[in-house]
mmCIF file of C-alpha atoms in Angstrom:
data_model
loop_
_atom_site.group_PDB
_atom_site.id
_atom_site.type_symbol
_atom_site.label_atom_id
_atom_site.label_comp_id
_atom_site.label_asym_id
_atom_site.label_seq_id
_atom_site.Cartn_x
_atom_site.Cartn_y
_atom_site.Cartn_z
ATOM 1 C CA GLY V 515 -114.803 -78.777 -182.929
ATOM 2 C CA GLN V 516 -118.180 -79.077 -182.776
ATOM 3 C CA GLN V 517 -119.934 -81.708 -185.332
ATOM 4 C CA VAL V 518 -123.454 -80.339 -184.836
ATOM 5 C CA MET V 519 -124.102 -77.314 -186.779
ATOM 6 C CA GLN V 520 -127.124 -74.705 -186.369
ATOM 7 C CA ILE V 521 -128.819 -71.813 -188.405
ATOM 8 C CA PRO V 522 -129.262 -69.363 -188.243
ATOM 9 C CA GLN V 523 -127.348 -67.693 -185.521
ATOM 10 C CA TYR V 524 -129.609 -64.626 -184.719
ATOM 11 C CA GLN V 525 -133.521 -64.470 -186.018
ATOM 12 C CA HIS V 526 -135.340 -61.521 -185.093
ATOM 13 C CA VAL V 527 -139.002 -61.231 -185.765
ATOM 14 C CA GLN V 528 -142.259 -59.431 -184.807
ATOM 15 C CA GLU V 529 -144.710 -61.005 -182.195
ATOM 16 C CA GLY V 530 -146.953 -63.384 -183.899
ATOM 17 C CA GLU V 531 -144.406 -64.225 -186.900
ATOM 18 C CA ASP V 532 -143.039 -67.721 -187.082
ATOM 19 C CA PHE V 533 -139.667 -68.951 -186.452
ATOM 20 C CA THR V 534 -137.455 -71.861 -187.340
ATOM 21 C CA THR V 535 -134.232 -73.122 -186.243
ATOM 22 C CA TYR V 536 -132.217 -76.150 -188.186
ATOM 23 C CA CYS V 537 -129.639 -78.441 -186.966
ATOM 24 C CA ASN V 538 -127.257 -80.336 -189.104
ATOM 25 C CA SER V 539 -124.804 -83.121 -188.230
ATOM 26 C CA SER V 540 -122.091 -84.412 -190.065
ATOM 27 C CA THR V 541 -122.842 -87.902 -189.094
ATOM 28 C CA THR V 542 -125.970 -89.965 -188.336
ATOM 29 C CA LEU V 543 -127.276 -89.693 -184.658
ATOM 30 C CA SER V 544 -129.017 -91.866 -182.845
ATOM 31 C CA ASN V 545 -131.160 -89.233 -181.014
ATOM 32 C CA ILE V 546 -131.329 -85.701 -181.218
ATOM 33 C CA GLN V 547 -132.252 -83.223 -177.995
ATOM 34 C CA TRP V 548 -133.672 -79.530 -177.917
ATOM 35 C CA TYR V 549 -132.808 -77.198 -175.091
ATOM 36 C CA LYS V 550 -134.159 -73.318 -174.663
ATOM 37 C CA GLN V 551 -131.853 -70.996 -172.744
ATOM 38 C CA ARG V 552 -133.344 -68.042 -171.235
ATOM 39 C CA PRO V 553 -130.994 -64.540 -171.170
ATOM 40 C CA GLY V 554 -128.870 -65.094 -168.213
ATOM 41 C CA GLY V 555 -130.389 -68.674 -167.344
ATOM 42 C CA HIS V 556 -129.103 -72.347 -168.020
ATOM 43 C CA PRO V 557 -130.327 -74.768 -170.764
ATOM 44 C CA VAL V 558 -133.550 -76.367 -169.997
ATOM 45 C CA PHE V 559 -134.266 -79.414 -171.549
ATOM 46 C CA LEU V 560 -137.571 -79.306 -174.521
ATOM 47 C CA ILE V 561 -137.645 -82.666 -175.922
ATOM 48 C CA GLN V 562 -135.704 -85.912 -177.534
ATOM 49 C CA LEU V 563 -136.360 -87.141 -180.948
ATOM 50 C CA VAL V 564 -135.462 -90.681 -181.330
ATOM 51 C CA LYS V 565 -137.035 -92.274 -184.658
ATOM 52 C CA SER V 566 -136.482 -91.467 -188.554
ATOM 53 C CA GLY V 567 -138.705 -88.911 -189.770
ATOM 54 C CA GLU V 568 -140.276 -88.280 -185.917
ATOM 55 C CA VAL V 569 -142.343 -85.091 -185.601
ATOM 56 C CA LYS V 570 -143.670 -83.962 -182.144
ATOM 57 C CA LYS V 571 -145.539 -80.820 -180.889
ATOM 58 C CA GLN V 572 -145.463 -79.192 -178.049
ATOM 59 C CA LYS V 573 -148.178 -76.661 -178.051
ATOM 60 C CA ARG V 574 -146.893 -73.990 -180.248
ATOM 61 C CA LEU V 575 -143.601 -75.695 -181.189
ATOM 62 C CA THR V 576 -142.867 -78.485 -183.940
ATOM 63 C CA PHE V 577 -139.895 -80.606 -183.585
ATOM 64 C CA GLN V 578 -138.633 -82.980 -186.603
ATOM 65 C CA PHE V 579 -136.236 -85.015 -187.247
ATOM 66 C CA GLY V 580 -134.907 -86.083 -190.669
ATOM 67 C CA GLU V 581 -135.525 -89.410 -192.312
ATOM 68 C CA ALA V 582 -131.632 -89.721 -192.323
ATOM 69 C CA LYS V 583 -130.915 -88.833 -188.586
ATOM 70 C CA LYS V 584 -128.699 -85.931 -189.479
ATOM 71 C CA ASN V 585 -130.716 -83.048 -189.464
ATOM 72 C CA SER V 586 -133.647 -81.694 -187.196
ATOM 73 C CA SER V 587 -135.294 -78.496 -187.050
ATOM 74 C CA LEU V 588 -137.741 -76.727 -184.202
ATOM 75 C CA HIS V 589 -140.644 -74.482 -185.192
ATOM 76 C CA ILE V 590 -142.309 -71.969 -183.422
ATOM 77 C CA THR V 591 -145.678 -70.921 -184.633
ATOM 78 C CA ALA V 592 -146.761 -67.256 -184.098
ATOM 79 C CA THR V 593 -144.206 -66.154 -181.598
ATOM 80 C CA GLN V 594 -144.816 -64.507 -178.178
ATOM 81 C CA THR V 595 -142.190 -62.235 -176.048
ATOM 82 C CA THR V 596 -141.972 -65.300 -173.854
ATOM 83 C CA ASP V 597 -140.256 -67.396 -176.794
ATOM 84 C CA VAL V 598 -137.263 -65.127 -176.248
ATOM 85 C CA GLY V 599 -133.916 -67.231 -175.960
ATOM 86 C CA THR V 600 -131.454 -69.326 -177.454
ATOM 87 C CA TYR V 601 -132.370 -72.442 -178.676
ATOM 88 C CA PHE V 602 -130.025 -75.189 -178.870
ATOM 89 C CA CYS V 603 -129.768 -78.927 -180.260
ATOM 90 C CA ALA V 604 -127.505 -81.213 -179.030
ATOM 91 C CA GLY V 605 -126.723 -84.914 -180.107
ATOM 92 C CA PRO V 606 -124.950 -87.877 -178.725
ATOM 93 C CA ILE V 607 -121.869 -88.427 -181.147
ATOM 94 C CA SER V 608 -120.009 -91.799 -181.099
ATOM 95 C CA ASN V 609 -121.685 -92.854 -177.622
ATOM 96 C CA PHE V 610 -124.291 -92.077 -175.249
ATOM 97 C CA ASN V 611 -121.629 -90.275 -172.753
ATOM 98 C CA LYS V 612 -121.602 -86.832 -173.913
ATOM 99 C CA PHE V 613 -123.419 -84.247 -176.234
ATOM 100 C CA TYR V 614 -122.508 -82.068 -178.692
ATOM 101 C CA PHE V 615 -124.531 -78.840 -178.473
ATOM 102 C CA GLY V 616 -125.150 -76.764 -181.671
ATOM 103 C CA SER V 617 -124.182 -72.894 -181.161
ATOM 104 C CA GLY V 618 -127.751 -72.048 -180.791
ATOM 105 C CA THR V 619 -130.186 -69.805 -182.554
ATOM 106 C CA LYS V 620 -130.909 -66.409 -180.628
ATOM 107 C CA LEU V 621 -134.308 -65.575 -180.917
ATOM 108 C CA ASN V 622 -135.733 -61.933 -179.987
ATOM 109 C CA VAL V 623 -139.157 -61.309 -180.365
ATOM 110 C CA LYS V 624 -140.192 -57.808 -180.537
ATOM 111 C CA PRO V 625 -143.732 -56.628 -179.194
ATOM 112 C CA ASP Q 1465 -134.774 -76.783 -154.247
ATOM 113 C CA THR Q 1466 -134.315 -80.604 -155.541
ATOM 114 C CA GLY Q 1467 -132.619 -79.355 -158.716
ATOM 115 C CA VAL Q 1468 -128.812 -79.186 -159.725
ATOM 116 C CA SER Q 1469 -127.032 -77.018 -157.503
ATOM 117 C CA GLN Q 1470 -123.924 -75.339 -158.123
ATOM 118 C CA ASN Q 1471 -121.793 -72.933 -156.353
ATOM 119 C CA PRO Q 1472 -120.314 -70.822 -156.393
ATOM 120 C CA ARG Q 1473 -122.439 -68.800 -158.903
ATOM 121 C CA HIS Q 1474 -119.893 -66.241 -159.386
ATOM 122 C CA LYS Q 1475 -115.885 -66.323 -158.906
ATOM 123 C CA ILE Q 1476 -113.386 -63.878 -159.889
ATOM 124 C CA THR Q 1477 -109.975 -64.702 -159.315
ATOM 125 C CA LYS Q 1478 -106.322 -63.525 -160.622
ATOM 126 C CA ARG Q 1479 -104.539 -65.181 -163.063
ATOM 127 C CA GLY Q 1480 -102.294 -67.820 -161.662
ATOM 128 C CA GLN Q 1481 -104.725 -68.903 -159.047
ATOM 129 C CA ASN Q 1482 -106.179 -72.136 -158.297
ATOM 130 C CA VAL Q 1483 -110.341 -72.234 -158.424
ATOM 131 C CA THR Q 1484 -112.618 -74.934 -157.320
ATOM 132 C CA PHE Q 1485 -116.445 -75.538 -158.150
ATOM 133 C CA ARG Q 1486 -118.872 -77.657 -156.906
ATOM 134 C CA CYS Q 1487 -121.884 -79.440 -158.082
ATOM 135 C CA ASP Q 1488 -124.665 -81.515 -156.367
ATOM 136 C CA PRO Q 1489 -127.043 -83.470 -158.985
ATOM 137 C CA ILE Q 1490 -130.299 -84.191 -158.259
ATOM 138 C CA SER Q 1491 -130.268 -87.258 -155.867
ATOM 139 C CA GLU Q 1492 -131.154 -90.034 -157.866
ATOM 140 C CA HIS Q 1493 -129.363 -89.101 -160.740
ATOM 141 C CA ASN Q 1494 -126.108 -91.301 -161.310
ATOM 142 C CA ARG Q 1495 -124.523 -89.529 -164.511
ATOM 143 C CA LEU Q 1496 -122.947 -86.209 -164.039
ATOM 144 C CA TYR Q 1497 -121.578 -84.096 -166.933
ATOM 145 C CA TRP Q 1498 -119.551 -81.068 -166.822
ATOM 146 C CA TYR Q 1499 -119.819 -78.219 -169.751
ATOM 147 C CA ARG Q 1500 -118.419 -74.775 -170.525
ATOM 148 C CA GLN Q 1501 -120.046 -72.297 -172.107
ATOM 149 C CA THR Q 1502 -118.417 -68.807 -173.764
ATOM 150 C CA LEU Q 1503 -120.747 -65.826 -174.798
ATOM 151 C CA GLY Q 1504 -122.624 -66.541 -177.845
ATOM 152 C CA GLN Q 1505 -121.594 -70.175 -177.871
ATOM 153 C CA GLY Q 1506 -123.119 -73.485 -176.753
ATOM 154 C CA PRO Q 1507 -122.157 -75.589 -174.164
ATOM 155 C CA GLU Q 1508 -118.917 -77.789 -174.611
ATOM 156 C CA PHE Q 1509 -118.509 -80.911 -173.059
ATOM 157 C CA LEU Q 1510 -115.835 -81.337 -170.594
ATOM 158 C CA THR Q 1511 -116.259 -84.306 -168.925
ATOM 159 C CA TYR Q 1512 -118.566 -87.231 -167.535
ATOM 160 C CA PHE Q 1513 -119.006 -89.250 -164.547
ATOM 161 C CA GLN Q 1514 -121.000 -92.533 -164.240
ATOM 162 C CA ASN Q 1515 -121.080 -92.883 -160.746
ATOM 163 C CA GLU Q 1516 -118.070 -92.201 -159.072
ATOM 164 C CA ALA Q 1517 -116.214 -93.412 -162.168
ATOM 165 C CA GLN Q 1518 -114.912 -90.592 -164.835
ATOM 166 C CA LEU Q 1519 -115.734 -92.367 -167.807
ATOM 167 C CA GLU Q 1520 -115.079 -89.471 -170.536
ATOM 168 C CA LYS Q 1521 -112.998 -86.564 -170.667
ATOM 169 C CA SER Q 1522 -112.533 -83.894 -172.986
ATOM 170 C CA ARG Q 1523 -109.183 -83.422 -175.227
ATOM 171 C CA LEU Q 1524 -110.113 -79.974 -174.435
ATOM 172 C CA LEU Q 1525 -109.206 -80.493 -171.014
ATOM 173 C CA SER Q 1526 -105.783 -79.373 -170.073
ATOM 174 C CA ASP Q 1527 -103.828 -80.711 -167.349
ATOM 175 C CA ARG Q 1528 -104.867 -78.168 -165.318
ATOM 176 C CA PHE Q 1529 -108.380 -79.114 -164.982
ATOM 177 C CA SER Q 1530 -109.233 -81.933 -163.028
ATOM 178 C CA ALA Q 1531 -112.507 -83.308 -162.015
ATOM 179 C CA GLU Q 1532 -113.579 -85.647 -158.802
ATOM 180 C CA ARG Q 1533 -116.805 -86.996 -158.048
ATOM 181 C CA PRO Q 1534 -115.568 -89.028 -154.751
ATOM 182 C CA LYS Q 1535 -118.567 -90.918 -153.536
ATOM 183 C CA GLY Q 1536 -120.681 -91.046 -156.380
ATOM 184 C CA SER Q 1537 -123.188 -87.736 -155.313
ATOM 185 C CA PHE Q 1538 -121.621 -84.527 -155.711
ATOM 186 C CA SER Q 1539 -118.978 -83.346 -157.992
ATOM 187 C CA THR Q 1540 -115.962 -80.923 -157.791
ATOM 188 C CA LEU Q 1541 -113.962 -79.337 -160.752
ATOM 189 C CA GLU Q 1542 -110.814 -77.499 -160.129
ATOM 190 C CA ILE Q 1543 -108.684 -75.449 -162.243
ATOM 191 C CA GLN Q 1544 -105.081 -74.638 -161.520
ATOM 192 C CA ARG Q 1545 -103.020 -71.721 -162.492
ATOM 193 C CA THR Q 1546 -105.975 -70.112 -164.072
ATOM 194 C CA GLU Q 1547 -105.598 -68.348 -167.101
ATOM 195 C CA GLN Q 1548 -107.736 -65.357 -168.937
ATOM 196 C CA GLY Q 1549 -108.759 -67.777 -171.486
ATOM 197 C CA ASP Q 1550 -110.581 -70.107 -168.552
ATOM 198 C CA SER Q 1551 -113.042 -67.152 -168.227
ATOM 199 C CA ALA Q 1552 -116.502 -68.799 -168.990
ATOM 200 C CA MET Q 1553 -119.644 -69.896 -167.403
ATOM 201 C CA TYR Q 1554 -118.910 -73.893 -166.197
ATOM 202 C CA LEU Q 1555 -122.126 -75.913 -166.223
ATOM 203 C CA CYS Q 1556 -123.114 -78.928 -164.159
ATOM 204 C CA ALA Q 1557 -125.780 -81.562 -165.476
ATOM 205 C CA SER Q 1558 -127.143 -84.643 -164.495
ATOM 206 C CA SER Q 1559 -129.043 -87.212 -165.918
ATOM 207 C CA PRO Q 1560 -131.068 -90.278 -164.534
ATOM 208 C CA PRO Q 1561 -130.151 -93.633 -165.708
ATOM 209 C CA PRO Q 1562 -130.273 -95.959 -167.798
ATOM 210 C CA GLY Q 1563 -128.678 -92.927 -169.761
ATOM 211 C CA ASN Q 1564 -129.283 -90.853 -173.338
ATOM 212 C CA THR Q 1565 -132.273 -88.965 -171.382
ATOM 213 C CA GLU Q 1566 -132.643 -85.375 -170.816
ATOM 214 C CA ALA Q 1567 -129.931 -83.503 -168.839
ATOM 215 C CA PHE Q 1568 -130.851 -81.426 -165.988
ATOM 216 C CA PHE Q 1569 -128.415 -78.204 -165.968
ATOM 217 C CA GLY Q 1570 -127.501 -76.371 -163.059
ATOM 218 C CA GLN Q 1571 -127.335 -72.434 -162.760
ATOM 219 C CA GLY Q 1572 -123.701 -72.618 -163.517
ATOM 220 C CA THR Q 1573 -120.789 -71.130 -162.086
ATOM 221 C CA ARG Q 1574 -119.480 -67.721 -163.922
ATOM 222 C CA LEU Q 1575 -115.586 -67.757 -163.961
ATOM 223 C CA THR Q 1576 -114.013 -64.128 -164.267
ATOM 224 C CA VAL Q 1577 -110.000 -64.523 -164.515
ATOM 225 C CA VAL Q 1578 -108.272 -61.224 -164.099
#
């Protein structure tokens, strides 16, 4: 089974509220990637984190990689309806040839 | 469009039939992945190619599944004797060298086995 766990499974927020999704791995990750999948679409790469404790920002999105490189988070400030979709984290397990995806957090934003 | 292309987009087949899907990766990408995604789940790794060599294959992939990338460009995924449990979205992704970089996904092929 998958070794990358993601919570929560669903999140419903009012437009303007913040949103956070968490990703946890049972093993140390060399890096972690985040993807967004819009309803009916395919996963689209957002970012890759490599360094322990790394924090990266993309406009309203803030990505963090834990000090132990076993967990990560994605935080969206002041959500907009365009943020609707499922957010996945993905980590390479054992080697770089395959990525295990978390089960995703489905975000719904009410206008 | 220079993105990852998958054909067909949708396939409905009867149980027991064979199906074949095609993936055309971004031209300079030497790494190609096949994933399967069911409703409410994340993409599940199936197999990985580096150029024409199939280097990884998930234990989830039964003997009914086979993938090829004969010239290191496009890839095909064949499912023989389809079962209802094979119904899913089959996603192809490619990555440029040297590896461990972002994966560019295609639109996927949605398979329905009736």
